[in-house]
Coordinates of C-alpha atoms in Angstrom, one line a residue:
X127 CA -10.8 -1.8 12.0
X128 CA -9.7 -5.0 10.0
X129 CA -12.3 -5.9 6.8
X130 CA -11.8 -9.3 6.7
X131 CA -11.9 -9.6 2.9
X132 CA -8.8 -10.5 0.5
X133 CA -7.1 -7.5 -0.6
X134 CA -7.3 -8.7 -3.9
X135 CA -10.8 -6.6 -4.1
X136 CA -8.9 -3.6 -3.7
X137 CA -6.0 -4.4 -6.7
X138 CA -7.6 -6.5 -8.3
X139 CA -5.3 -9.4 -7.8
X140 CA -6.5 -13.1 -8.6
X141 CA -4.8 -15.6 -6.3
X142 CA -3.6 -19.1 -7.8
X143 CA -2.0 -22.4 -6.0
X144 CA 1.2 -22.9 -5.4
X145 CA 3.5 -24.6 -7.7
X146 CA 6.7 -27.0 -7.6
X147 CA 9.3 -23.7 -8.2
X148 CA 9.4 -21.0 -5.4
X149 CA 11.3 -18.3 -5.2
X150 CA 12.7 -17.4 -1.3
X151 CA 11.9 -14.3 0.0
X152 CA 14.6 -13.6 2.6
X153 CA 16.8 -11.1 0.6
X154 CA 13.9 -8.7 -0.6
X155 CA 12.8 -5.7 -0.6
X156 CA 9.4 -4.8 -0.8
X157 CA 8.1 -2.2 -2.4
X158 CA 6.0 1.0 -0.1
X159 CA 4.0 2.6 -1.6
X160 CA 1.8 5.5 -0.3
X161 CA -1.3 6.4 -2.4
X162 CA -1.9 10.3 -1.9
X163 CA -4.6 12.3 -2.8
X164 CA -5.9 14.2 -0.1
X165 CA -4.9 17.9 0.3
X166 CA -6.3 18.9 4.1
X167 CA -2.6 17.8 5.8
X168 CA 0.9 17.8 4.3
X169 CA 2.7 14.8 4.8
X170 CA 6.1 14.1 4.4
X171 CA 5.5 10.8 2.5
X172 CA 9.5 9.9 3.1
X173 CA 8.7 9.4 6.2
X174 CA 6.2 7.8 6.6
X175 CA 7.8 5.3 4.0
X176 CA 10.7 5.0 6.9
X177 CA 8.7 4.6 9.5
X178 CA 6.1 2.1 7.1
X179 CA 9.9 0.1 6.4
X180 CA 10.9 -0.3 9.9
X181 CA 8.3 -1.9 11.6
X182 CA 7.6 -4.0 8.2
X183 CA 11.5 -5.2 9.7
X184 CA 11.1 -5.7 13.2
X185 CA 8.1 -8.4 11.6
X186 CA 10.9 -9.9 9.9
X187 CA 8.1 -8.8 6.9
X188 CA 10.4 -6.3 5.4
X189 CA 10.3 -8.5 1.6
X190 CA 6.3 -7.8 0.8
X191 CA 4.6 -5.5 -0.7
X192 CA 2.6 -3.2 1.0
X193 CA -0.1 -0.5 -0.6
X194 CA -1.2 3.1 1.6
X195 CA -4.1 5.0 0.2
X196 CA -3.8 8.4 2.7
X197 CA -7.3 10.0 1.8
X198 CA -10.7 11.8 2.2
X199 CA -13.1 11.0 4.8
X200 CA -15.7 10.5 2.0
X201 CA -13.6 7.5 0.7
X202 CA -12.3 5.7 4.1
X203 CA -16.8 5.8 4.2
X204 CA -17.7 4.5 0.9
X205 CA -15.3 1.5 2.3
X206 CA -16.2 1.3 5.5
X207 CA -20.2 0.6 4.3
X208 CA -19.5 -1.3 1.4
X209 CA -17.0 -3.5 2.9
X210 CA -18.0 -3.5 6.8
X211 CA -21.6 -2.5 7.1
X212 CA -21.1 0.5 8.9
X213 CA -21.5 4.0 7.8
X214 CA -19.0 6.7 7.9
X215 CA -15.4 6.9 8.7
X216 CA -12.8 5.3 11.1
X217 CA -9.8 6.7 10.6
X218 CA -7.7 3.1 9.3
X219 CA -9.5 0.1 7.5
X220 CA -6.5 -3.1 7.0
X221 CA -7.5 -5.4 3.5
X222 CA -5.4 -8.5 4.2
X223 CA -4.0 -10.1 1.3
X224 CA -3.3 -13.4 3.0
X225 CA -6.1 -13.2 5.2
X226 CA -7.3 -16.9 5.5
X227 CA -3.6 -18.0 7.5
X228 CA -2.8 -17.6 11.0
X229 CA -1.8 -14.7 12.8
X230 CA 1.3 -14.1 12.1
X231 CA 2.2 -16.3 9.5
X232 CA 3.3 -15.3 6.7
X233 CA 4.8 -16.9 3.8
X234 CA 8.4 -16.8 3.4
X235 CA 8.8 -18.4 0.2
X236 CA 6.5 -18.0 -3.4
X237 CA 6.0 -19.1 -6.3
X238 CA 8.1 -18.4 -9.7
X239 CA 5.3 -17.1 -11.4
X240 CA 2.8 -16.2 -9.1
X241 CA 4.9 -12.4 -7.2
X242 CA 1.2 -11.8 -6.6
X243 CA 1.3 -13.7 -3.3
X244 CA 4.4 -11.0 -2.4
X245 CA 1.0 -8.5 -1.1
X246 CA 1.0 -8.2 2.3
X247 CA -2.5 -6.2 1.5
X248 CA -3.5 -2.7 1.6
X249 CA -4.1 0.4 4.4
X250 CA -6.3 3.0 4.0
X251 CA -6.1 5.9 6.0
X252 CA -9.0 8.9 6.2
X253 CA -6.3 12.0 7.2
X254 CA -9.0 13.9 8.0
X255 CA -10.4 11.9 10.5
X256 CA -6.6 11.5 12.3
X257 CA -6.8 14.9 12.0
X258 CA -10.2 15.5 13.9
X259 CA -8.1 13.1 16.8
X260 CA -5.4 15.3 17.2
X261 CA -7.4 18.3 17.6
X262 CA -10.1 16.5 19.8
X263 CA -6.9 15.3 22.0
X264 CA -5.3 18.8 22.5
X265 CA -8.2 19.4 24.1
X266 CA -7.9 17.2 26.4
X267 CA -10.5 14.2 25.2
X268 CA -8.1 11.8 24.6
X269 CA -6.6 11.8 27.7
X270 CA -9.9 11.5 29.4
X271 CA -10.8 8.7 27.9
X272 CA -7.6 6.9 28.4
X273 CA -8.3 7.2 32.3
X274 CA -11.5 5.3 31.8
X275 CA -10.6 3.1 29.3
X276 CA -7.9 0.1 29.1
X277 CA -6.0 2.0 26.6
X278 CA -3.3 -0.4 25.7
X279 CA -1.3 -0.3 22.3
X280 CA -1.2 2.2 19.4
X281 CA -4.8 3.3 20.7
X282 CA -2.7 4.7 23.8
X283 CA 0.5 6.1 22.1
X284 CA -1.8 8.2 19.9
X285 CA -3.5 10.1 23.3
X286 CA 0.3 11.8 23.6
X287 CA 1.1 12.2 19.5
X288 CA 0.1 15.7 18.8
X289 CA 0.7 15.9 15.1
X290 CA -0.7 13.9 12.2
X291 CA 2.5 13.0 10.8
X292 CA 3.4 10.7 13.8
X293 CA 0.0 10.0 14.1
X294 CA -0.1 8.3 10.6
X295 CA 3.2 5.9 11.7
X296 CA 1.9 5.0 14.7
X297 CA -2.0 3.9 13.0
X298 CA 0.3 2.1 11.0
X299 CA 1.6 -0.5 13.2
X300 CA -2.7 -0.9 13.9
X301 CA -3.5 -1.7 10.3
X302 CA 0.0 -3.9 9.8
X303 CA -1.0 -5.6 12.9
X304 CA -4.3 -6.6 10.8
X305 CA -2.5 -7.2 8.1
X306 CA -1.3 -9.9 9.1
X307 CA -4.7 -11.4 11.0
X308 CA -4.2 -10.3 14.6
X309 CA -7.1 -8.5 16.0
X310 CA -8.5 -7.2 19.2
X311 CA -12.5 -9.1 19.4
X312 CA -11.5 -11.2 22.4
X313 CA -10.3 -9.8 25.5
X314 CA -7.3 -12.5 25.0
X315 CA -6.8 -11.2 20.8
X316 CA -6.2 -7.6 22.3
X317 CA -3.6 -8.8 25.3
X318 CA -2.0 -10.8 22.1
X319 CA -2.3 -7.8 19.6
X320 CA -1.8 -4.6 22.1
X321 CA 1.6 -6.7 23.5
X322 CA 2.8 -6.4 19.5
X323 CA 2.0 -2.8 19.7
X324 CA 3.6 -1.8 22.1
X325 CA 6.5 -3.7 20.3
X326 CA 6.7 -2.8 17.8
X327 CA 5.9 1.2 19.1
X328 CA 9.6 0.9 21.1
X329 CA 11.0 -0.3 17.6
X330 CA 9.6 2.7 16.4
X331 CA 10.7 4.6 18.5
X332 CA 14.3 3.5 19.0
X333 CA 15.6 3.6 15.8
X334 CA 13.5 7.6 14.5
X335 CA 16.7 8.8 17.9
X336 CA 19.1 7.0 16.4

C-alpha cells in the first residue's frame, strides 16, 4: 500500500528548491538498486532489474533512480506500523520521493546541484508474504477471491502467477504506480490505476516474449 511520505525519510535525503541551472533528463538512465537481505526465496535480481527497467521505460521514467528492498515480514511490519499505523506485514510498501506531484507528473529536469531529485522513491517488499500468497493461490484461494471481487490490474494478474519471482515483477508495477502517486482510494482512482497497471503488464509480457 502507498505510504504518503517522502522517500527522504528512508534515505536521509533533503530536497531543496530549484536553482537556475537545470539538467534535462531525456538521455539519462537511472540506477535500479536492489537490496535483498532475506534468505527465504532465491531471487534472480538481474531478471527483476530488467523487468523494472521495462516498466520504467513504458512510463517514460527510466531516467529516475529507484530503490527496492526485498526483506522480511518483520522489517515490513515495522515500516507498516511506523508509517501507516497498521500492525503486521503486507506485501509491498511504496515511499514516493515526489509525493506532492499529481499522479504521473514527475520532473523532466532537475537542478545541476541537486541530483537527489533524480530519485523516484523506494519500495519495500516482504518476500515471505509474497511466498505465502503463492502457496494460498496454489490451493485455489486466489481464484475463489477473484470470483467474489472486482479484481483488475496487478491484483488480477497475481492470481495467475505461480512463482515468487514473477509476482515480484508484478508487485513492482503496483509499487511504481504508487511512486508516481496513483492510488486506489476511490472507485475512480482505482479505475485509472488498474487500467495503467494492465497496460504495464502487457508491456512487460511483450518484452519477456520478444
